[in-house]
Amino acid sequence: MAESGYVDVTGGRLYYEVEGSGHPLLLIHGGLGGLRMWDGQMAAFVERYRVIRYDTRGFGLTETDHVPFSNRADAAAVLQHLDAASAYVIGQSRGGTIALDLALEHPELVDAVVLVAGGASGFEAQLPAGVTPPPWDEMERLYDSKDWEPLAELETQVWVDGWGQPTTRIDPELRRRVHGWILDNYRAGKEEGEPQPLDPPAAGRLTEVEAPTLVMIGTADEPAGVLNGRNIADQVPDAQLIEFPGVAHMIQLEEPERFNRLVLDFLAGADLSR
């Protein structure tokens, strides 16, 4: 990497890494692991962009006290620290929610946004009759009891295999890797702080998004997430939707070559003249 370090923020410090040159490209990871989640994208992205990635609070090398904070403000602080007046922003899962919230709260910072299995904050899915959601209550019970190993396995079934899919659906090495990220992060027992939601949330404000937007969903992802992504694509002006048939939540890990190509094509066409 060309550069790494920490950004001091209220109640904590955010670890970041930067590589490449060109227009800034900010990567925000999801809730199953830290910035290493983007390793498969770096070689392709740094050829065109100055790629910035960081560990959000509760992950990786970032540290925080138990304080209220804004994930949008943290992302903005990283960009400011690195003298990036604005950036393309790509967020996976929870990181996509942060990216979309950032585009609404600080439109001047976001030149384009890519949501990778990411949803709009405040969205409430109405599942069709007969569709079985993942066992959220059981996952919460395991979390409360700190029963990390069965929780990590259940999360792997939901997010990596795809809920209801066989455990043999994907490359076993990929499955082991993400399962390890989940288990390691729980075992680390890192302080997560108190993230403050966007108010009002993004779900009721999607028509306000100004940045060119690309929404990516895997059709084997959990059903509420698929509905959330499609709703974003329907509501955000001129948003593009790309579906990955038979792929679950970890799109950039399951199909990295197609993912990288589609993202680079989209960003090449993003309008920076606004």
mmCIF file of C-alpha atoms in Angstrom:
data_model
loop_
_atom_site.group_PDB
_atom_site.id
_atom_site.type_symbol
_atom_site.label_atom_id
_atom_site.label_comp_id
_atom_site.label_asym_id
_atom_site.label_seq_id
_atom_site.Cartn_x
_atom_site.Cartn_y
_atom_site.Cartn_z
ATOM 1 C CA MET A 1 0.000 0.000 0.000
ATOM 2 C CA ALA A 2 1.108 3.591 -0.600
ATOM 3 C CA GLU A 3 -0.150 5.007 2.692
ATOM 4 C CA SER A 4 -1.837 3.966 5.917
ATOM 5 C CA GLY A 5 -2.634 5.626 9.211
ATOM 6 C CA TYR A 6 -5.335 6.818 11.555
ATOM 7 C CA VAL A 7 -7.923 9.590 11.495
ATOM 8 C CA ASP A 8 -8.802 11.038 14.892
ATOM 9 C CA VAL A 9 -12.562 11.351 15.362
ATOM 10 C CA THR A 10 -14.786 12.048 18.354
ATOM 11 C CA GLY A 11 -14.286 9.170 20.772
ATOM 12 C CA GLY A 12 -12.022 7.120 18.543
ATOM 13 C CA ARG A 13 -9.622 6.763 15.654
ATOM 14 C CA LEU A 14 -10.251 5.213 12.249
ATOM 15 C CA TYR A 15 -7.633 3.069 10.517
ATOM 16 C CA TYR A 16 -7.303 3.662 6.761
ATOM 17 C CA GLU A 17 -5.240 2.567 3.775
ATOM 18 C CA VAL A 18 -4.722 4.395 0.474
ATOM 19 C CA GLU A 19 -3.294 3.139 -2.795
ATOM 20 C CA GLY A 20 -3.227 4.358 -6.392
ATOM 21 C CA SER A 21 -3.779 7.746 -7.980
ATOM 22 C CA GLY A 22 -6.569 9.538 -9.779
ATOM 23 C CA HIS A 23 -10.045 10.467 -8.628
ATOM 24 C CA PRO A 24 -10.738 9.310 -5.033
ATOM 25 C CA LEU A 25 -12.690 6.071 -4.636
ATOM 26 C CA LEU A 26 -13.918 5.321 -1.106
ATOM 27 C CA LEU A 27 -14.692 1.702 -0.168
ATOM 28 C CA ILE A 28 -16.922 1.031 2.867
ATOM 29 C CA HIS A 29 -16.999 -2.579 4.044
ATOM 30 C CA GLY A 30 -19.971 -4.541 5.319
ATOM 31 C CA GLY A 31 -20.664 -6.098 8.685
ATOM 32 C CA LEU A 32 -18.893 -9.433 8.164
ATOM 33 C CA GLY A 33 -15.346 -8.108 8.182
ATOM 34 C CA GLY A 34 -13.108 -5.064 7.880
ATOM 35 C CA LEU A 35 -11.370 -3.380 4.977
ATOM 36 C CA ARG A 36 -9.703 -6.658 3.888
ATOM 37 C CA MET A 37 -13.076 -7.521 2.382
ATOM 38 C CA TRP A 38 -11.997 -5.425 -0.625
ATOM 39 C CA ASP A 39 -8.680 -7.188 -1.311
ATOM 40 C CA GLY A 40 -10.068 -8.736 -4.500
ATOM 41 C CA GLN A 41 -10.861 -5.310 -5.936
ATOM 42 C CA MET A 42 -7.663 -3.431 -5.209
ATOM 43 C CA ALA A 43 -5.525 -4.507 -8.181
ATOM 44 C CA ALA A 44 -8.230 -3.528 -10.673
ATOM 45 C CA PHE A 45 -9.332 -0.328 -8.974
ATOM 46 C CA VAL A 46 -5.911 1.207 -8.241
ATOM 47 C CA GLU A 47 -5.111 1.215 -11.952
ATOM 48 C CA ARG A 48 -7.634 4.040 -12.371
ATOM 49 C CA TYR A 49 -8.336 5.579 -8.971
ATOM 50 C CA ARG A 50 -6.914 6.697 -5.668
ATOM 51 C CA VAL A 51 -8.525 3.964 -3.602
ATOM 52 C CA ILE A 52 -9.310 4.723 0.040
ATOM 53 C CA ARG A 53 -10.593 2.066 2.415
ATOM 54 C CA TYR A 54 -10.999 2.105 6.164
ATOM 55 C CA ASP A 55 -12.201 0.021 9.090
ATOM 56 C CA THR A 56 -15.478 1.308 10.496
ATOM 57 C CA ARG A 57 -15.966 1.363 14.253
ATOM 58 C CA GLY A 58 -16.110 -2.121 15.717
ATOM 59 C CA PHE A 59 -13.875 -3.647 13.038
ATOM 60 C CA GLY A 60 -10.230 -4.233 12.228
ATOM 61 C CA LEU A 61 -7.684 -1.782 13.582
ATOM 62 C CA THR A 62 -10.156 1.035 14.262
ATOM 63 C CA GLU A 63 -10.811 1.857 17.922
ATOM 64 C CA THR A 64 -13.701 3.662 19.579
ATOM 65 C CA ASP A 65 -15.038 4.470 22.993
ATOM 66 C CA HIS A 66 -18.669 3.788 23.864
ATOM 67 C CA VAL A 67 -19.874 7.105 22.452
ATOM 68 C CA PRO A 68 -22.616 8.271 20.091
ATOM 69 C CA PHE A 69 -21.232 8.815 16.595
ATOM 70 C CA SER A 70 -22.262 9.139 12.979
ATOM 71 C CA ASN A 71 -20.983 6.706 10.352
ATOM 72 C CA ARG A 72 -21.606 9.451 7.785
ATOM 73 C CA ALA A 73 -19.405 11.861 9.717
ATOM 74 C CA ASP A 74 -16.701 9.198 10.038
ATOM 75 C CA ALA A 75 -16.646 8.629 6.278
ATOM 76 C CA ALA A 76 -16.515 12.378 5.698
ATOM 77 C CA ALA A 77 -13.656 12.665 8.203
ATOM 78 C CA VAL A 78 -11.610 10.098 6.291
ATOM 79 C CA LEU A 79 -12.083 12.017 3.046
ATOM 80 C CA GLN A 80 -11.246 15.323 4.695
ATOM 81 C CA HIS A 81 -8.116 13.903 6.346
ATOM 82 C CA LEU A 82 -6.894 12.724 2.944
ATOM 83 C CA ASP A 83 -7.724 16.022 1.204
ATOM 84 C CA ALA A 84 -10.361 14.382 -0.983
ATOM 85 C CA ALA A 85 -12.930 17.054 -1.821
ATOM 86 C CA SER A 86 -15.295 14.366 -3.113
ATOM 87 C CA ALA A 87 -15.198 10.718 -4.117
ATOM 88 C CA TYR A 88 -16.896 7.837 -5.786
ATOM 89 C CA VAL A 89 -18.285 5.749 -2.914
ATOM 90 C CA ILE A 90 -18.821 1.983 -2.954
ATOM 91 C CA GLY A 91 -20.468 0.293 0.018
ATOM 92 C CA GLN A 92 -21.182 -3.387 0.631
ATOM 93 C CA SER A 93 -24.188 -4.418 2.746
ATOM 94 C CA ARG A 94 -24.108 -2.225 5.871
ATOM 95 C CA GLY A 95 -21.445 -0.181 4.093
ATOM 96 C CA GLY A 96 -23.924 0.446 1.300
ATOM 97 C CA THR A 97 -26.398 1.835 3.799
ATOM 98 C CA ILE A 98 -23.674 4.164 5.087
ATOM 99 C CA ALA A 99 -22.793 5.199 1.523
ATOM 100 C CA LEU A 100 -26.396 6.023 0.675
ATOM 101 C CA ASP A 101 -26.855 7.958 3.922
ATOM 102 C CA LEU A 102 -23.653 9.879 3.132
ATOM 103 C CA ALA A 103 -24.949 10.743 -0.338
ATOM 104 C CA LEU A 104 -28.084 12.211 1.249
ATOM 105 C CA GLU A 105 -26.451 14.057 4.146
ATOM 106 C CA HIS A 106 -23.375 15.260 2.229
ATOM 107 C CA PRO A 107 -24.197 15.237 -1.495
ATOM 108 C CA GLU A 108 -21.191 17.461 -2.160
ATOM 109 C CA LEU A 109 -18.890 14.602 -1.113
ATOM 110 C CA VAL A 110 -20.362 11.856 -3.305
ATOM 111 C CA ASP A 111 -19.760 11.916 -7.070
ATOM 112 C CA ALA A 112 -21.298 8.480 -7.629
ATOM 113 C CA VAL A 113 -22.505 5.703 -5.369
ATOM 114 C CA VAL A 114 -22.414 1.930 -5.817
ATOM 115 C CA LEU A 115 -24.523 -0.190 -3.469
ATOM 116 C CA VAL A 116 -23.406 -3.817 -3.264
ATOM 117 C CA ALA A 117 -26.184 -5.797 -1.561
ATOM 118 C CA GLY A 118 -26.761 -2.594 0.403
ATOM 119 C CA GLY A 119 -30.091 -1.279 1.609
ATOM 120 C CA ALA A 120 -31.752 2.001 2.443
ATOM 121 C CA SER A 121 -31.945 2.855 6.132
ATOM 122 C CA GLY A 122 -35.509 2.695 7.440
ATOM 123 C CA PHE A 123 -36.822 0.333 4.752
ATOM 124 C CA GLU A 124 -39.427 -2.172 5.957
ATOM 125 C CA ALA A 125 -39.861 -5.108 3.604
ATOM 126 C CA GLN A 126 -43.236 -6.755 3.061
ATOM 127 C CA LEU A 127 -42.355 -10.332 2.217
ATOM 128 C CA PRO A 128 -44.684 -12.304 -0.053
ATOM 129 C CA ALA A 129 -46.715 -15.094 1.510
ATOM 130 C CA GLY A 130 -44.752 -18.307 1.845
ATOM 131 C CA VAL A 131 -41.334 -16.654 1.845
ATOM 132 C CA THR A 132 -39.310 -17.686 4.903
ATOM 133 C CA PRO A 133 -36.893 -15.064 6.275
ATOM 134 C CA PRO A 134 -33.657 -15.981 8.054
ATOM 135 C CA PRO A 135 -33.917 -16.738 11.806
ATOM 136 C CA TRP A 136 -33.206 -13.224 13.046
ATOM 137 C CA ASP A 137 -34.499 -13.941 16.564
ATOM 138 C CA GLU A 138 -32.213 -16.945 16.964
ATOM 139 C CA MET A 139 -29.253 -14.917 15.730
ATOM 140 C CA GLU A 140 -30.047 -12.211 18.275
ATOM 141 C CA ARG A 141 -30.311 -14.825 21.038
ATOM 142 C CA LEU A 142 -26.913 -16.284 20.134
ATOM 143 C CA TYR A 143 -25.422 -12.793 20.055
ATOM 144 C CA ASP A 144 -26.832 -11.903 23.476
ATOM 145 C CA SER A 145 -25.454 -15.134 24.951
ATOM 146 C CA LYS A 146 -22.079 -14.609 23.211
ATOM 147 C CA ASP A 147 -22.359 -18.046 21.649
ATOM 148 C CA TRP A 148 -20.023 -17.076 18.842
ATOM 149 C CA GLU A 149 -19.353 -20.332 17.008
ATOM 150 C CA PRO A 150 -22.966 -21.283 16.209
ATOM 151 C CA LEU A 151 -23.716 -17.628 15.482
ATOM 152 C CA ALA A 152 -20.830 -17.405 13.000
ATOM 153 C CA GLU A 153 -22.026 -20.578 11.287
ATOM 154 C CA LEU A 154 -25.598 -19.300 11.075
ATOM 155 C CA GLU A 155 -24.462 -15.952 9.705
ATOM 156 C CA THR A 156 -22.346 -17.781 7.143
ATOM 157 C CA GLN A 157 -25.416 -19.753 6.060
ATOM 158 C CA VAL A 158 -27.445 -16.558 5.702
ATOM 159 C CA TRP A 159 -24.916 -14.223 4.078
ATOM 160 C CA VAL A 160 -22.408 -16.474 2.317
ATOM 161 C CA ASP A 161 -24.304 -19.602 1.304
ATOM 162 C CA GLY A 162 -27.573 -17.711 0.861
ATOM 163 C CA TRP A 163 -30.444 -18.561 3.188
ATOM 164 C CA GLY A 164 -31.935 -21.923 2.214
ATOM 165 C CA GLN A 165 -29.012 -22.733 -0.094
ATOM 166 C CA PRO A 166 -26.705 -25.746 0.425
ATOM 167 C CA THR A 167 -23.420 -25.140 2.246
ATOM 168 C CA THR A 168 -21.666 -26.584 -0.811
ATOM 169 C CA ARG A 169 -23.001 -23.901 -3.178
ATOM 170 C CA ILE A 170 -19.864 -21.763 -3.139
ATOM 171 C CA ASP A 171 -16.109 -22.308 -3.090
ATOM 172 C CA PRO A 172 -15.281 -23.899 0.289
ATOM 173 C CA GLU A 173 -12.203 -21.704 0.702
ATOM 174 C CA LEU A 174 -14.318 -18.556 0.314
ATOM 175 C CA ARG A 175 -16.786 -19.935 2.834
ATOM 176 C CA ARG A 176 -13.996 -20.675 5.341
ATOM 177 C CA ARG A 177 -12.494 -17.230 4.858
ATOM 178 C CA VAL A 178 -15.677 -15.270 5.539
ATOM 179 C CA HIS A 179 -16.660 -17.589 8.409
ATOM 180 C CA GLY A 180 -13.243 -16.818 9.903
ATOM 181 C CA TRP A 181 -13.782 -13.069 9.562
ATOM 182 C CA ILE A 182 -17.110 -13.314 11.355
ATOM 183 C CA LEU A 183 -15.795 -15.476 14.177
ATOM 184 C CA ASP A 184 -12.600 -13.460 14.643
ATOM 185 C CA ASN A 185 -14.510 -10.204 14.871
ATOM 186 C CA TYR A 186 -16.910 -11.548 17.495
ATOM 187 C CA ARG A 187 -14.098 -13.075 19.520
ATOM 188 C CA ALA A 188 -12.171 -9.786 19.450
ATOM 189 C CA GLY A 189 -14.977 -8.208 21.464
ATOM 190 C CA LYS A 190 -14.342 -4.772 20.010
ATOM 191 C CA GLU A 191 -16.312 -1.770 21.225
ATOM 192 C CA GLU A 192 -18.771 -0.692 18.532
ATOM 193 C CA GLY A 193 -19.886 2.678 19.877
ATOM 194 C CA GLU A 194 -23.418 3.989 19.437
ATOM 195 C CA PRO A 195 -24.120 4.699 15.758
ATOM 196 C CA GLN A 196 -26.723 7.397 15.260
ATOM 197 C CA PRO A 197 -29.168 6.797 12.387
ATOM 198 C CA LEU A 198 -29.873 9.237 9.610
ATOM 199 C CA ASP A 199 -33.011 11.211 10.510
ATOM 200 C CA PRO A 200 -35.231 10.997 8.554
ATOM 201 C CA PRO A 201 -33.936 7.711 7.135
ATOM 202 C CA ALA A 202 -33.012 7.126 3.513
ATOM 203 C CA ALA A 203 -35.990 4.927 2.608
ATOM 204 C CA GLY A 204 -38.336 7.918 2.458
ATOM 205 C CA ARG A 205 -35.846 10.209 0.709
ATOM 206 C CA LEU A 206 -34.568 8.188 -2.237
ATOM 207 C CA THR A 207 -35.800 10.701 -4.808
ATOM 208 C CA GLU A 208 -33.412 13.239 -3.237
ATOM 209 C CA VAL A 209 -30.274 11.282 -4.208
ATOM 210 C CA GLU A 210 -28.307 13.402 -6.677
ATOM 211 C CA ALA A 211 -25.323 11.173 -7.408
ATOM 212 C CA PRO A 212 -25.296 8.629 -10.244
ATOM 213 C CA THR A 213 -26.272 5.378 -8.551
ATOM 214 C CA LEU A 214 -25.611 1.718 -9.304
ATOM 215 C CA VAL A 215 -27.466 -0.936 -7.315
ATOM 216 C CA MET A 216 -26.158 -4.515 -7.308
ATOM 217 C CA ILE A 217 -28.109 -7.404 -5.812
ATOM 218 C CA GLY A 218 -27.669 -11.169 -5.738
ATOM 219 C CA THR A 219 -30.883 -13.056 -6.380
ATOM 220 C CA ALA A 220 -29.930 -15.707 -3.771
ATOM 221 C CA ASP A 221 -29.570 -13.061 -1.053
ATOM 222 C CA GLU A 222 -32.039 -12.980 1.831
ATOM 223 C CA PRO A 223 -35.448 -11.831 0.527
ATOM 224 C CA ALA A 224 -35.812 -8.528 2.397
ATOM 225 C CA GLY A 225 -32.439 -7.372 1.119
ATOM 226 C CA VAL A 226 -33.404 -8.156 -2.464
ATOM 227 C CA LEU A 227 -36.623 -6.139 -2.065
ATOM 228 C CA ASN A 228 -34.676 -3.270 -0.485
ATOM 229 C CA GLY A 229 -32.229 -3.105 -3.364
ATOM 230 C CA ARG A 230 -34.919 -3.218 -6.020
ATOM 231 C CA ASN A 231 -36.843 -0.467 -4.236
ATOM 232 C CA ILE A 232 -33.757 1.751 -4.240
ATOM 233 C CA ALA A 233 -33.283 1.186 -7.955
ATOM 234 C CA ASP A 234 -36.958 2.045 -8.559
ATOM 235 C CA GLN A 235 -36.904 5.242 -6.470
ATOM 236 C CA VAL A 236 -33.490 6.856 -7.019
ATOM 237 C CA PRO A 237 -33.558 9.010 -10.160
ATOM 238 C CA ASP A 238 -31.879 7.260 -13.117
ATOM 239 C CA ALA A 239 -30.427 4.517 -10.915
ATOM 240 C CA GLN A 240 -29.044 1.442 -12.642
ATOM 241 C CA LEU A 241 -29.819 -2.050 -11.345
ATOM 242 C CA ILE A 242 -27.660 -5.107 -11.968
ATOM 243 C CA GLU A 243 -28.748 -8.493 -10.671
ATOM 244 C CA PHE A 244 -26.396 -11.435 -10.166
ATOM 245 C CA PRO A 245 -28.436 -14.635 -10.687
ATOM 246 C CA GLY A 246 -27.777 -17.334 -8.097
ATOM 247 C CA VAL A 247 -25.381 -15.133 -6.101
ATOM 248 C CA ALA A 248 -25.940 -14.359 -2.415
ATOM 249 C CA HIS A 249 -24.892 -11.397 -0.271
ATOM 250 C CA MET A 250 -21.129 -11.301 -0.854
ATOM 251 C CA ILE A 251 -21.282 -10.321 -4.513
ATOM 252 C CA GLN A 252 -17.758 -8.931 -4.865
ATOM 253 C CA LEU A 253 -16.323 -12.110 -3.326
ATOM 254 C CA GLU A 254 -18.418 -14.579 -5.317
ATOM 255 C CA GLU A 255 -17.959 -12.992 -8.734
ATOM 256 C CA PRO A 256 -15.014 -10.573 -8.392
ATOM 257 C CA GLU A 257 -14.093 -10.346 -12.076
ATOM 258 C CA ARG A 258 -17.610 -9.505 -13.259
ATOM 259 C CA PHE A 259 -18.103 -7.204 -10.286
ATOM 260 C CA ASN A 260 -14.897 -5.280 -10.938
ATOM 261 C CA ARG A 261 -15.629 -4.898 -14.642
ATOM 262 C CA LEU A 262 -19.180 -3.632 -14.104
ATOM 263 C CA VAL A 263 -18.145 -1.163 -11.409
ATOM 264 C CA LEU A 264 -15.325 0.248 -13.516
ATOM 265 C CA ASP A 265 -17.621 0.578 -16.532
ATOM 266 C CA PHE A 266 -20.203 2.409 -14.422
ATOM 267 C CA LEU A 267 -17.698 4.789 -12.864
ATOM 268 C CA ALA A 268 -16.161 5.536 -16.262
ATOM 269 C CA GLY A 269 -19.549 6.830 -17.348
ATOM 270 C CA ALA A 270 -20.368 8.760 -14.159
ATOM 271 C CA ASP A 271 -20.892 12.483 -14.745
ATOM 272 C CA LEU A 272 -18.468 14.663 -12.758
ATOM 273 C CA SER A 273 -19.704 17.905 -14.303
ATOM 274 C CA ARG A 274 -22.488 18.571 -11.810
#
